[in-house]
PDB file of C-alpha atoms in Angstrom:
ATOM      1  CA  MET A   1     103.696  69.287 108.635  1.00 50.00           C
ATOM      2  CA  ASP A   2     105.896  72.254 108.019  1.00 53.00           C
ATOM      3  CA  LYS A   3     106.676  70.876 104.722  1.00 50.00           C
ATOM      4  CA  SER A   4     103.174  70.276 103.664  1.00 53.00           C
ATOM      5  CA  LYS A   5     102.141  73.755 104.771  1.00 50.00           C
ATOM      6  CA  ASN A   6     105.136  75.205 102.616  1.00 52.00           C
ATOM      7  CA  ASN A   7     103.702  73.065  99.287  1.00 53.00           C
ATOM      8  CA  LYS A   8     100.226  74.508 100.077  1.00 52.00           C
ATOM      9  CA  ALA A   9     101.276  77.990 100.246  1.00 50.00           C
ATOM     10  CA  ALA A  10     103.570  77.571  97.149  1.00 49.00           C
ATOM     11  CA  ASN A  11     100.860  76.201  95.457  1.00 52.00           C
ATOM     12  CA  THR A  12      98.338  79.031  96.617  1.00 51.00           C
ATOM     13  CA  THR A  13     101.117  81.730  95.160  1.00 44.00           C
ATOM     14  CA  THR A  14     101.400  79.737  91.950  1.00 44.00           C
ATOM     15  CA  THR A  15      97.722  79.729  91.544  1.00 52.00           C
ATOM     16  CA  ASP A  16      97.490  83.282  92.470  1.00 50.00           C
ATOM     17  CA  ALA A  17     100.125  84.399  89.822  1.00 42.00           C
ATOM     18  CA  ALA A  18      98.465  82.480  87.384  1.00 47.00           C
ATOM     19  CA  ALA A  19      95.305  84.190  88.193  1.00 56.00           C
ATOM     20  CA  ALA A  20      96.740  87.586  88.033  1.00 50.00           C
ATOM     21  CA  ALA A  21      98.609  86.957  84.994  1.00 45.00           C
ATOM     22  CA  ALA A  22      95.244  85.972  83.054  1.00 54.00           C
ATOM     23  CA  ALA A  23      93.623  88.781  84.056  1.00 59.00           C
ATOM     24  CA  ALA A  24      96.069  91.530  83.278  1.00 54.00           C
ATOM     25  CA  ALA A  25      96.569  89.872  79.700  1.00 51.00           C
ATOM     26  CA  THR A  26      93.040  90.169  79.351  1.00 56.00           C
ATOM     27  CA  LYS A  27      93.058  93.534  80.212  1.00 54.00           C
ATOM     28  CA  LEU A  28      95.833  94.523  78.077  1.00 52.00           C
ATOM     29  CA  ASN A  29      93.906  92.873  75.225  1.00 53.00           C
ATOM     30  CA  GLU A  30      90.966  94.841  76.117  1.00 53.00           C
ATOM     31  CA  GLN A  31      92.973  98.059  75.528  1.00 51.00           C
ATOM     32  CA  HIS A  32      94.587  96.967  72.480  1.00 47.00           C
ATOM     33  CA  LEU A  33      98.148  96.361  73.806  1.00 48.00           C
ATOM     34  CA  TYR A  34      99.747  93.727  72.482  1.00 38.00           C
ATOM     35  CA  PRO A  35     102.966  92.181  73.888  1.00 35.00           C
ATOM     36  CA  ILE A  36     106.196  92.312  71.628  1.00 30.00           C
ATOM     37  CA  SER A  37     108.505  89.799  73.984  1.00 28.00           C
ATOM     38  CA  ASN A  38     107.770  87.021  76.505  1.00 30.00           C
ATOM     39  CA  ASN A  39     110.556  88.585  78.391  1.00 28.00           C
ATOM     40  CA  LEU A  40     109.889  92.134  78.543  1.00 29.00           C
ATOM     41  CA  LEU A  41     106.844  94.078  79.247  1.00 37.00           C
ATOM     42  CA  TRP A  42     106.627  95.951  76.101  1.00 32.00           C
ATOM     43  CA  PHE A  43     103.430  96.749  74.313  1.00 36.00           C
ATOM     44  CA  SER A  44     103.005  97.952  70.710  1.00 33.00           C
ATOM     45  CA  VAL A  45     100.489 100.785  70.679  1.00 35.00           C
ATOM     46  CA  LYS A  46      99.307 101.939  67.183  1.00 33.00           C
ATOM     47  CA  ASN A  47     102.833 101.831  65.938  1.00 31.00           C
ATOM     48  CA  GLU A  48     104.173 103.310  69.135  1.00 35.00           C
ATOM     49  CA  THR A  49     106.347 101.089  71.474  1.00 34.00           C
ATOM     50  CA  LEU A  50     105.656 101.329  75.451  1.00 37.00           C
ATOM     51  CA  THR A  51     107.699 100.073  77.868  1.00 37.00           C
ATOM     52  CA  GLN A  52     105.736 100.008  81.237  1.00 41.00           C
ATOM     53  CA  ASN A  53     107.220  99.311  84.669  1.00 42.00           C
ATOM     54  CA  CYS A  54     104.590  96.751  86.135  1.00 47.00           C
ATOM     55  CA  PRO A  55     104.441  96.246  89.750  1.00 45.00           C
ATOM     56  CA  HIS A  56     102.978  92.494  89.000  1.00 44.00           C
ATOM     57  CA  LYS A  57     106.187  91.741  86.963  1.00 41.00           C
ATOM     58  CA  MET A  58     107.328  89.293  89.717  1.00 35.00           C
ATOM     59  CA  ALA A  59     103.384  87.540  89.736  1.00 38.00           C
ATOM     60  CA  LEU A  60     103.534  87.859  85.997  1.00 39.00           C
ATOM     61  CA  ASN A  61     106.639  86.094  85.644  1.00 35.00           C
ATOM     62  CA  ILE A  62     108.007  89.313  83.512  1.00 34.00           C
ATOM     63  CA  VAL A  63     111.385  91.118  83.628  1.00 33.00           C
ATOM     64  CA  CYS A  64     111.339  94.638  82.805  1.00 39.00           C
ATOM     65  CA  HIS A  65     114.498  95.732  80.869  1.00 37.00           C
ATOM     66  CA  PRO A  66     116.656  97.785  83.603  1.00 36.00           C
ATOM     67  CA  GLN A  67     118.257 100.033  80.979  1.00 35.00           C
ATOM     68  CA  GLN A  68     114.908 100.925  78.922  1.00 40.00           C
ATOM     69  CA  ARG A  69     113.334 104.230  79.675  1.00 45.00           C
ATOM     70  CA  ALA A  70     109.326 103.895  80.494  1.00 50.00           C
ATOM     71  CA  VAL A  71     107.467 105.739  77.541  1.00 56.00           C
ATOM     72  CA  ALA A  72     104.183 107.069  78.275  1.00 63.00           C
ATOM     73  CA  PHE A  73     101.332 106.735  75.903  1.00 83.00           C
ATOM     74  CA  CYS A  74      98.429 109.356  76.098  1.00 87.00           C
ATOM     75  CA  PRO A  75      95.110 107.874  74.920  1.00 87.00           C
ATOM     76  CA  SER A  76      92.752 109.690  72.488  1.00 86.00           C
ATOM     77  CA  LYS A  77      90.484 112.295  73.960  1.00 89.00           C
ATOM     78  CA  CYS A  78      92.830 112.669  77.110  1.00 93.00           C
ATOM     79  CA  GLN A  79      95.425 115.192  77.808  1.00 93.00           C
ATOM     80  CA  CYS A  80      98.693 114.595  79.413  1.00 92.00           C
ATOM     81  CA  LEU A  81     100.644 117.344  81.121  1.00 90.00           C
ATOM     82  CA  GLY A  82     103.835 117.654  83.167  1.00 82.00           C
ATOM     83  CA  GLY A  83     106.574 117.358  80.966  1.00 63.00           C
ATOM     84  CA  ASP A  84     108.736 114.180  80.558  1.00 55.00           C
ATOM     85  CA  ALA A  85     107.058 112.740  83.737  1.00 51.00           C
ATOM     86  CA  ASN A  86     103.741 113.062  82.414  1.00 55.00           C
ATOM     87  CA  SER A  87     102.834 113.551  86.125  1.00 87.00           C
ATOM     88  CA  ARG A  88      98.985 114.553  85.047  1.00 94.00           C
ATOM     89  CA  ALA A  89      96.228 112.927  82.925  1.00 95.00           C
ATOM     90  CA  TYR A  90      92.927 114.420  82.029  1.00 96.00           C
ATOM     91  CA  CYS A  91      90.530 111.976  80.693  1.00 97.00           C
ATOM     92  CA  ILE A  92      87.343 113.636  81.140  1.00 97.00           C
ATOM     93  CA  ASP A  93      84.465 112.838  79.033  1.00 97.00           C
ATOM     94  CA  ALA A  94      86.482 110.261  76.812  1.00 96.00           C
ATOM     95  CA  ALA A  95      83.995 107.486  76.186  1.00 95.00           C
ATOM     96  CA  LEU A  96      86.352 105.080  78.371  1.00 96.00           C
ATOM     97  CA  GLU A  97      85.051 102.110  79.555  1.00 96.00           C
ATOM     98  CA  ASP A  98      88.217 100.840  81.564  1.00 95.00           C
ATOM     99  CA  VAL A  99      90.961 102.592  83.338  1.00 96.00           C
ATOM    100  CA  PRO A 100      93.505 103.383  80.745  1.00 94.00           C
ATOM    101  CA  ILE A 101      96.796 101.310  81.806  1.00 92.00           C
ATOM    102  CA  GLN A 102      99.038 102.788  79.189  1.00 90.00           C
ATOM    103  CA  LEU A 103      99.555 106.073  80.854  1.00 90.00           C
ATOM    104  CA  ASN A 104     103.236 106.636  82.459  1.00 88.00           C
ATOM    105  CA  PRO A 105     103.638 104.641  85.610  1.00 90.00           C
ATOM    106  CA  GLU A 106     105.232 108.326  87.014  1.00 90.00           C
ATOM    107  CA  THR A 107     101.897 109.749  86.785  1.00 93.00           C
ATOM    108  CA  LYS A 108     100.364 111.245  89.986  1.00 94.00           C
ATOM    109  CA  TYR A 109      97.092 112.690  88.766  1.00 96.00           C
ATOM    110  CA  ILE A 110      94.372 111.174  86.772  1.00 97.00           C
ATOM    111  CA  ASN A 111      91.032 112.621  86.125  1.00 98.00           C
ATOM    112  CA  LEU A 112      88.500 109.931  84.677  1.00 98.00           C
ATOM    113  CA  THR A 113      85.252 111.704  85.602  1.00 98.00           C
ATOM    114  CA  LEU A 114      82.143 111.695  83.197  1.00 98.00           C
ATOM    115  CA  ASN A 115      83.399 108.390  81.611  1.00 98.00           C
ATOM    116  CA  LYS A 116      81.845 104.969  81.475  1.00 98.00           C
ATOM    117  CA  ILE A 117      83.793 102.546  83.474  1.00 98.00           C
ATOM    118  CA  ARG A 118      82.139  99.744  85.301  1.00 96.00           C
ATOM    119  CA  ASN A 119      85.092  98.448  87.474  1.00 93.00           C
ATOM    120  CA  ILE A 120      88.483  99.042  88.601  1.00 96.00           C
ATOM    121  CA  GLU A 121      89.924  95.607  88.604  1.00 94.00           C
ATOM    122  CA  PHE A 122      93.568  94.824  87.494  1.00 92.00           C
ATOM    123  CA  THR A 123      94.077  98.429  86.303  1.00 94.00           C
ATOM    124  CA  LEU A 124      95.561 100.879  89.091  1.00 96.00           C
ATOM    125  CA  PRO A 125      98.707  98.535  90.039  1.00 94.00           C
ATOM    126  CA  PHE A 126     100.373 100.246  87.015  1.00 91.00           C
ATOM    127  CA  TYR A 127     100.475 103.560  88.845  1.00 95.00           C
ATOM    128  CA  MET A 128     102.019 103.130  92.085  1.00 95.00           C
ATOM    129  CA  LYS A 129     102.967 106.939  92.367  1.00 94.00           C
ATOM    130  CA  LEU A 130      99.417 108.151  92.288  1.00 96.00           C
ATOM    131  CA  GLU A 131      98.455 110.811  94.432  1.00 96.00           C
ATOM    132  CA  VAL A 132      94.817 112.011  93.200  1.00 98.00           C
ATOM    133  CA  LEU A 133      92.216 109.814  91.230  1.00 98.00           C
ATOM    134  CA  ASP A 134      89.108 111.215  90.022  1.00 98.00           C
ATOM    135  CA  LEU A 135      86.641 108.403  89.066  1.00 98.00           C
ATOM    136  CA  SER A 136      83.479 110.344  89.613  1.00 98.00           C
ATOM    137  CA  ARG A 137      80.585 110.262  87.509  1.00 98.00           C
ATOM    138  CA  ASN A 138      80.939 107.065  86.155  1.00 98.00           C
ATOM    139  CA  ILE A 139      78.948 103.912  86.354  1.00 98.00           C
ATOM    140  CA  ILE A 140      81.167 101.782  88.755  1.00 98.00           C
ATOM    141  CA  GLU A 141      79.384  99.158  90.519  1.00 97.00           C
ATOM    142  CA  THR A 142      81.820  97.482  92.800  1.00 96.00           C
ATOM    143  CA  LEU A 143      85.233  98.486  94.090  1.00 97.00           C
ATOM    144  CA  GLY A 144      86.247  94.825  94.904  1.00 96.00           C
ATOM    145  CA  SER A 145      88.686  94.152  97.293  1.00 97.00           C
ATOM    146  CA  LYS A 146      92.516  95.242  97.389  1.00 97.00           C
ATOM    147  CA  ASN A 147      92.227  97.203  94.144  1.00 97.00           C
ATOM    148  CA  PHE A 148      94.312 100.205  95.925  1.00 98.00           C
ATOM    149  CA  GLU A 149      96.691  97.624  97.309  1.00 97.00           C
ATOM    150  CA  TYR A 150      99.458  99.393  95.500  1.00 96.00           C
ATOM    151  CA  GLN A 151      98.265 102.940  95.771  1.00 97.00           C
ATOM    152  CA  ILE A 152     100.095 103.989  99.239  1.00 97.00           C
ATOM    153  CA  GLU A 153     100.797 107.319  97.876  1.00 97.00           C
ATOM    154  CA  MET A 154      97.475 108.357  96.997  1.00 98.00           C
ATOM    155  CA  ARG A 155      96.034 111.485  98.746  1.00 98.00           C
ATOM    156  CA  THR A 156      92.476 112.159  97.400  1.00 98.00           C
ATOM    157  CA  LEU A 157      90.162 109.578  95.929  1.00 98.00           C
ATOM    158  CA  ASN A 158      86.768 110.799  94.320  1.00 98.00           C
ATOM    159  CA  LEU A 159      84.355 107.755  93.804  1.00 98.00           C
ATOM    160  CA  SER A 160      81.315 110.021  93.841  1.00 98.00           C
ATOM    161  CA  HIS A 161      78.166 109.876  91.516  1.00 98.00           C
ATOM    162  CA  ASN A 162      78.597 106.198  90.749  1.00 98.00           C
ATOM    163  CA  SER A 163      76.414 102.786  91.397  1.00 98.00           C
ATOM    164  CA  VAL A 164      78.230 101.383  94.277  1.00 98.00           C
ATOM    165  CA  SER A 165      76.182  99.308  96.277  1.00 97.00           C
ATOM    166  CA  SER A 166      78.592  97.789  98.956  1.00 97.00           C
ATOM    167  CA  LEU A 167      81.958  98.115 100.428  1.00 98.00           C
ATOM    168  CA  GLN A 168      83.522  94.829 100.528  1.00 97.00           C
ATOM    169  CA  LYS A 169      86.320  93.443 102.597  1.00 97.00           C
ATOM    170  CA  ASP A 170      89.635  95.317 101.931  1.00 97.00           C
ATOM    171  CA  ALA A 171      88.075  97.530  99.850  1.00 98.00           C
ATOM    172  CA  PHE A 172      90.427 100.274 100.538  1.00 98.00           C
ATOM    173  CA  ARG A 173      93.460  98.207 101.615  1.00 98.00           C
ATOM    174  CA  GLY A 174      96.705  99.855 100.766  1.00 98.00           C
ATOM    175  CA  LEU A 175      95.398 103.548 101.262  1.00 98.00           C
ATOM    176  CA  SER A 176      97.309 104.109 104.498  1.00 98.00           C
ATOM    177  CA  ASN A 177      97.892 107.848 103.289  1.00 98.00           C
ATOM    178  CA  LEU A 178      94.684 108.904 101.907  1.00 98.00           C
ATOM    179  CA  LEU A 179      93.465 111.970 103.222  1.00 98.00           C
ATOM    180  CA  VAL A 180      89.869 112.868 101.550  1.00 98.00           C
ATOM    181  CA  LEU A 181      87.661 110.022 100.340  1.00 98.00           C
ATOM    182  CA  ASP A 182      84.393 110.902  98.440  1.00 98.00           C
ATOM    183  CA  LEU A 183      81.779 108.076  98.133  1.00 98.00           C
ATOM    184  CA  SER A 184      78.742 110.502  97.994  1.00 98.00           C
ATOM    185  CA  PHE A 185      75.927 109.892  95.541  1.00 98.00           C
ATOM    186  CA  ASN A 186      76.389 106.237  95.117  1.00 98.00           C
ATOM    187  CA  ARG A 187      73.946 103.361  96.446  1.00 98.00           C
ATOM    188  CA  ILE A 188      75.840 101.905  99.519  1.00 98.00           C
ATOM    189  CA  GLU A 189      73.726  99.720 101.614  1.00 97.00           C
ATOM    190  CA  VAL A 190      76.495  97.514 103.273  1.00 96.00           C
ATOM    191  CA  VAL A 191      79.836  98.226 104.643  1.00 98.00           C
ATOM    192  CA  HIS A 192      82.197  95.322 105.618  1.00 97.00           C
ATOM    193  CA  PRO A 193      83.729  96.149 108.857  1.00 96.00           C
ATOM    194  CA  SER A 194      86.914  95.684 107.327  1.00 97.00           C
ATOM    195  CA  ALA A 195      86.461  98.008 104.319  1.00 98.00           C
ATOM    196  CA  MET A 196      87.973 100.897 105.985  1.00 98.00           C
ATOM    197  CA  ALA A 197      90.912  99.468 108.121  1.00 98.00           C
ATOM    198  CA  ASP A 198      93.720 100.781 106.297  1.00 98.00           C
ATOM    199  CA  LEU A 199      92.183 104.487 106.304  1.00 98.00           C
ATOM    200  CA  THR A 200      94.411 105.531 109.469  1.00 98.00           C
ATOM    201  CA  SER A 201      95.422 109.002 107.901  1.00 98.00           C
ATOM    202  CA  LEU A 202      91.942 110.032 106.413  1.00 98.00           C
ATOM    203  CA  ILE A 203      90.570 113.227 107.450  1.00 98.00           C
ATOM    204  CA  GLU A 204      87.476 113.795 105.383  1.00 98.00           C
ATOM    205  CA  MET A 205      84.920 111.262 104.392  1.00 98.00           C
ATOM    206  CA  ASP A 206      81.779 112.125 102.428  1.00 98.00           C
ATOM    207  CA  LEU A 207      78.807 109.411 102.396  1.00 98.00           C
ATOM    208  CA  THR A 208      76.287 111.809 101.343  1.00 98.00           C
ATOM    209  CA  ASN A 209      73.034 110.522  99.577  1.00 98.00           C
ATOM    210  CA  ASN A 210      73.614 106.629 100.032  1.00 98.00           C
ATOM    211  CA  ASN A 211      71.372 104.066 101.447  1.00 98.00           C
ATOM    212  CA  VAL A 212      73.240 102.916 104.789  1.00 97.00           C
ATOM    213  CA  VAL A 213      71.022 102.089 107.551  1.00 96.00           C
ATOM    214  CA  SER A 214      73.573 100.860 110.185  1.00 95.00           C
ATOM    215  CA  LEU A 215      76.989 100.101 110.394  1.00 96.00           C
ATOM    216  CA  GLU A 216      78.612  97.016 112.143  1.00 94.00           C
ATOM    217  CA  GLU A 217      80.513  97.626 115.157  1.00 91.00           C
ATOM    218  CA  ASN A 218      84.551  98.567 114.497  1.00 93.00           C
ATOM    219  CA  THR A 219      83.583  99.699 111.141  1.00 97.00           C
ATOM    220  CA  PHE A 220      85.004 103.050 111.922  1.00 97.00           C
ATOM    221  CA  HIS A 221      87.807 101.623 114.275  1.00 96.00           C
ATOM    222  CA  ASN A 222      91.140 102.750 112.570  1.00 97.00           C
ATOM    223  CA  LEU A 223      89.687 106.065 111.447  1.00 98.00           C
ATOM    224  CA  MET A 224      91.512 108.140 114.355  1.00 96.00           C
ATOM    225  CA  SER A 225      92.741 110.728 112.148  1.00 98.00           C
ATOM    226  CA  LEU A 226      89.197 111.701 110.616  1.00 98.00           C
ATOM    227  CA  GLU A 227      88.233 115.421 111.161  1.00 98.00           C
ATOM    228  CA  ILE A 228      84.903 115.725 109.095  1.00 98.00           C
ATOM    229  CA  LEU A 229      82.332 113.090 108.524  1.00 98.00           C
ATOM    230  CA  ILE A 230      79.373 113.774 106.237  1.00 98.00           C
ATOM    231  CA  PHE A 231      76.635 111.041 106.632  1.00 97.00           C
ATOM    232  CA  LYS A 232      73.661 113.349 105.356  1.00 98.00           C
ATOM    233  CA  ASN A 233      70.855 111.726 103.385  1.00 98.00           C
ATOM    234  CA  ASN A 234      70.936 107.932 104.302  1.00 98.00           C
ATOM    235  CA  GLN A 235      68.723 105.674 105.991  1.00 97.00           C
ATOM    236  CA  LEU A 236      70.181 105.771 109.508  1.00 97.00           C
ATOM    237  CA  LEU A 237      67.948 104.635 112.220  1.00 95.00           C
ATOM    238  CA  ASP A 238      69.914 105.567 115.024  1.00 93.00           C
ATOM    239  CA  VAL A 239      72.976 107.344 115.518  1.00 93.00           C
ATOM    240  CA  PRO A 240      76.037 104.857 114.930  1.00 94.00           C
ATOM    241  CA  ALA A 241      77.614 105.633 118.480  1.00 93.00           C
ATOM    242  CA  SER A 242      79.406 102.431 118.681  1.00 93.00           C
ATOM    243  CA  ASN A 243      81.350 103.504 115.584  1.00 95.00           C
ATOM    244  CA  LEU A 244      81.602 107.364 116.528  1.00 95.00           C
ATOM    245  CA  GLN A 245      83.333 106.596 119.860  1.00 93.00           C
ATOM    246  CA  HIS A 246      86.550 105.709 117.468  1.00 95.00           C
ATOM    247  CA  LEU A 247      86.651 109.133 115.923  1.00 96.00           C
ATOM    248  CA  HIS A 248      88.770 111.012 118.550  1.00 95.00           C
ATOM    249  CA  ALA A 249      89.768 113.578 116.220  1.00 97.00           C
ATOM    250  CA  ILE A 250      86.225 114.448 114.877  1.00 97.00           C
ATOM    251  CA  LYS A 251      85.437 118.063 114.571  1.00 97.00           C
ATOM    252  CA  SER A 252      82.502 118.311 111.922  1.00 97.00           C
ATOM    253  CA  LEU A 253      79.793 115.637 112.003  1.00 97.00           C
ATOM    254  CA  ASP A 254      76.661 115.817 109.734  1.00 97.00           C
ATOM    255  CA  VAL A 255      73.971 112.923 110.067  1.00 96.00           C
ATOM    256  CA  SER A 256      71.229 115.387 108.887  1.00 96.00           C
ATOM    257  CA  GLU A 257      68.431 113.885 106.734  1.00 97.00           C
ATOM    258  CA  ASN A 258      68.052 110.302 108.027  1.00 97.00           C
ATOM    259  CA  LEU A 259      65.599 108.666 110.062  1.00 96.00           C
ATOM    260  CA  VAL A 260      67.252 108.796 113.205  1.00 94.00           C
ATOM    261  CA  GLU A 261      64.245 109.131 116.022  1.00 92.00           C
ATOM    262  CA  TYR A 262      65.969 109.361 119.232  1.00 87.00           C
ATOM    263  CA  VAL A 263      69.387 110.755 120.416  1.00 87.00           C
ATOM    264  CA  ARG A 264      70.753 108.858 123.514  1.00 82.00           C
ATOM    265  CA  ASN A 265      72.949 110.665 126.015  1.00 79.00           C
ATOM    266  CA  ASP A 266      75.976 108.568 124.999  1.00 83.00           C
ATOM    267  CA  SER A 267      75.607 109.056 121.199  1.00 88.00           C
ATOM    268  CA  PHE A 268      78.759 111.273 121.177  1.00 89.00           C
ATOM    269  CA  GLU A 269      80.581 110.318 124.179  1.00 86.00           C
ATOM    270  CA  GLY A 270      84.323 110.917 123.923  1.00 87.00           C
ATOM    271  CA  LEU A 271      84.150 113.257 120.806  1.00 92.00           C
ATOM    272  CA  ARG A 272      85.851 115.880 122.489  1.00 92.00           C
ATOM    273  CA  GLU A 273      87.128 117.543 119.491  1.00 95.00           C
ATOM    274  CA  LEU A 274      83.750 117.938 117.855  1.00 95.00           C
ATOM    275  CA  VAL A 275      82.799 121.545 116.971  1.00 94.00           C
ATOM    276  CA  THR A 276      79.440 121.104 114.755  1.00 94.00           C
ATOM    277  CA  LEU A 277      77.189 118.576 114.823  1.00 93.00           C
ATOM    278  CA  THR A 278      74.260 118.757 112.503  1.00 94.00           C
ATOM    279  CA  LEU A 279      70.952 116.614 113.193  1.00 93.00           C
ATOM    280  CA  ARG A 280      68.547 118.804 110.724  1.00 93.00           C
ATOM    281  CA  GLY A 281      66.053 116.727 108.718  1.00 94.00           C
ATOM    282  CA  ASN A 282      65.791 113.707 110.897  1.00 95.00           C
ATOM    283  CA  VAL A 283      62.359 112.439 112.965  1.00 93.00           C
ATOM    284  CA  ILE A 284      63.700 112.968 116.438  1.00 90.00           C
ATOM    285  CA  SER A 285      61.314 113.610 119.062  1.00 83.00           C
ATOM    286  CA  GLU A 286      63.613 113.150 122.048  1.00 74.00           C
ATOM    287  CA  LEU A 287      67.088 114.702 122.354  1.00 73.00           C
ATOM    288  CA  ASP A 288      69.398 114.053 125.581  1.00 64.00           C
ATOM    289  CA  LEU A 289      72.758 115.827 124.705  1.00 56.00           C
ATOM    290  CA  ASN A 290      74.177 115.855 128.402  1.00 60.00           C
ATOM    291  CA  LEU A 291      77.544 114.673 127.310  1.00 49.00           C
ATOM    292  CA  ILE A 292      77.806 117.679 124.777  1.00 55.00           C
ATOM    293  CA  SER A 293      79.524 121.032 126.053  1.00 52.00           C
ATOM    294  CA  ALA A 294      77.078 124.012 125.798  1.00 47.00           C
ATOM    295  CA  SER A 295      79.609 125.819 123.746  1.00 45.00           C
ATOM    296  CA  LYS A 296      79.209 123.250 120.684  1.00 58.00           C
ATOM    297  CA  PRO A 297      76.954 124.494 118.084  1.00 62.00           C
ATOM    298  CA  ILE A 298      74.173 122.026 117.481  1.00 63.00           C
ATOM    299  CA  VAL A 299      72.224 122.512 114.227  1.00 62.00           C
ATOM    300  CA  SER A 300      68.829 120.464 115.192  1.00 58.00           C
ATOM    301  CA  SER A 301      66.160 122.315 113.029  1.00 56.00           C
ATOM    302  CA  SER A 302      63.298 120.490 111.273  1.00 64.00           C
ATOM    303  CA  ASN A 303      62.790 117.745 113.758  1.00 71.00           C
ATOM    304  CA  LYS A 304      59.593 116.944 115.782  1.00 61.00           C
ATOM    305  CA  LEU A 305      61.343 117.502 119.377  1.00 56.00           C
ATOM    306  CA  HIS A 306      59.070 117.128 122.439  1.00 48.00           C
ATOM    307  CA  ARG A 307      61.684 116.886 125.205  1.00 45.00           C
ATOM    308  CA  THR A 308      65.206 117.869 125.350  1.00 44.00           C
ATOM    309  CA  SER A 309      67.641 117.838 128.198  1.00 42.00           C
ATOM    310  CA  PHE A 310      69.542 120.281 126.668  1.00 43.00           C
ATOM    311  CA  THR A 311      68.344 123.880 126.344  1.00 34.00           C
ATOM    312  CA  THR A 312      70.713 125.767 124.315  1.00 35.00           C
ATOM    313  CA  LEU A 313      70.059 124.179 120.983  1.00 39.00           C
ATOM    314  CA  ALA A 314      70.459 126.444 117.777  1.00 38.00           C
ATOM    315  CA  ASN A 315      67.905 126.958 115.392  1.00 39.00           C
ATOM    316  CA  LEU A 316      65.173 124.827 117.009  1.00 32.00           C
TER     317      LEU A 316
END
C-alpha cells in the first residue's frame, strides 16, 4: 500500500515537472529567449548572454552553473536602476504583453503599469526577492492559482484597474509577508474562501469598485493583522459579519456605496480596535449599533434611516 502511494506520488511529481518545463519553455520562447545548453540555464538575448538563477531548476531538470554570475537584461522601453544588482525595473507603458522574465533575479521592485499583460502564469517565480510589484492598469483577467508562491519577500502588490473577475483557490499562496494589496477597479464577483489564506501579515486591502455581492464564511479567517479594509462601491447586500469577526486588528472599515439595507447589532461584534466605520451611500433603513462605543466616529450619511438605536451618529 505504501509503495503504491509512493509510486503514485512520484508519477504526479514527474507529471507536474513536465508540465512546468513545458510551460516555462513556452514562456521563454514567447519572450525570444533561446537555450544555449541543455545543462545550463543560459539564454541568448539579442546577442547577449543571460544566465538566470531559476527557482524551477529542479522541476525543469536544469543545473545552474555555480560559478557563473547572473547577468541581467533590461528590455527595451524599460529602465533598470540600482547599480550591479539592478534592484529596480520600470517598464511603464512599454507595450508588454507578458511579465518580462529576463530581468535580474535579484530585482526587488518592478513597475509594469500601463501595459497589455493578460496573465501572470509561469513568470514571477524568477523573482524570489521581489518586494514591490505594480501590475496596475493592464488587462489581467485571472490571477490563477499559486502564481505568487515564491514571492515570500513581497510587501506591496498593486493589481488595480485590471479585469480580474474572480479570486481562485490559493490565488495569493506564498504572500505571507505582504503588507498592502490593491485590488480596486477590477470586476471581482467571486472570492474562493482559501484565496487569502496566506495573507497573515496584510495591513491594508482595497477592494473598491468591484462586483462582490457576498463572501463565503472564513474568507478573511487569516487576516488577523488587517487594519484598513476598503470595500467601497461593490454589490454587498449585507455587512459580511461572519468574516469581519476575524479582523481583530481592524481600525478603518469602509463599506460605503453598497446595497446594505440593514445593519444588525452583531455586525461589528468583536472589532475592539475599530476607529472609523463608513456606511454612506447604502440603502440602510434601520441601524442598530449598540455594540459599538459612542466614541467611534461613524459616517452614515446619504442613507434612508427611519429608526436607529444609536443616537450619536455623525453626518446623518
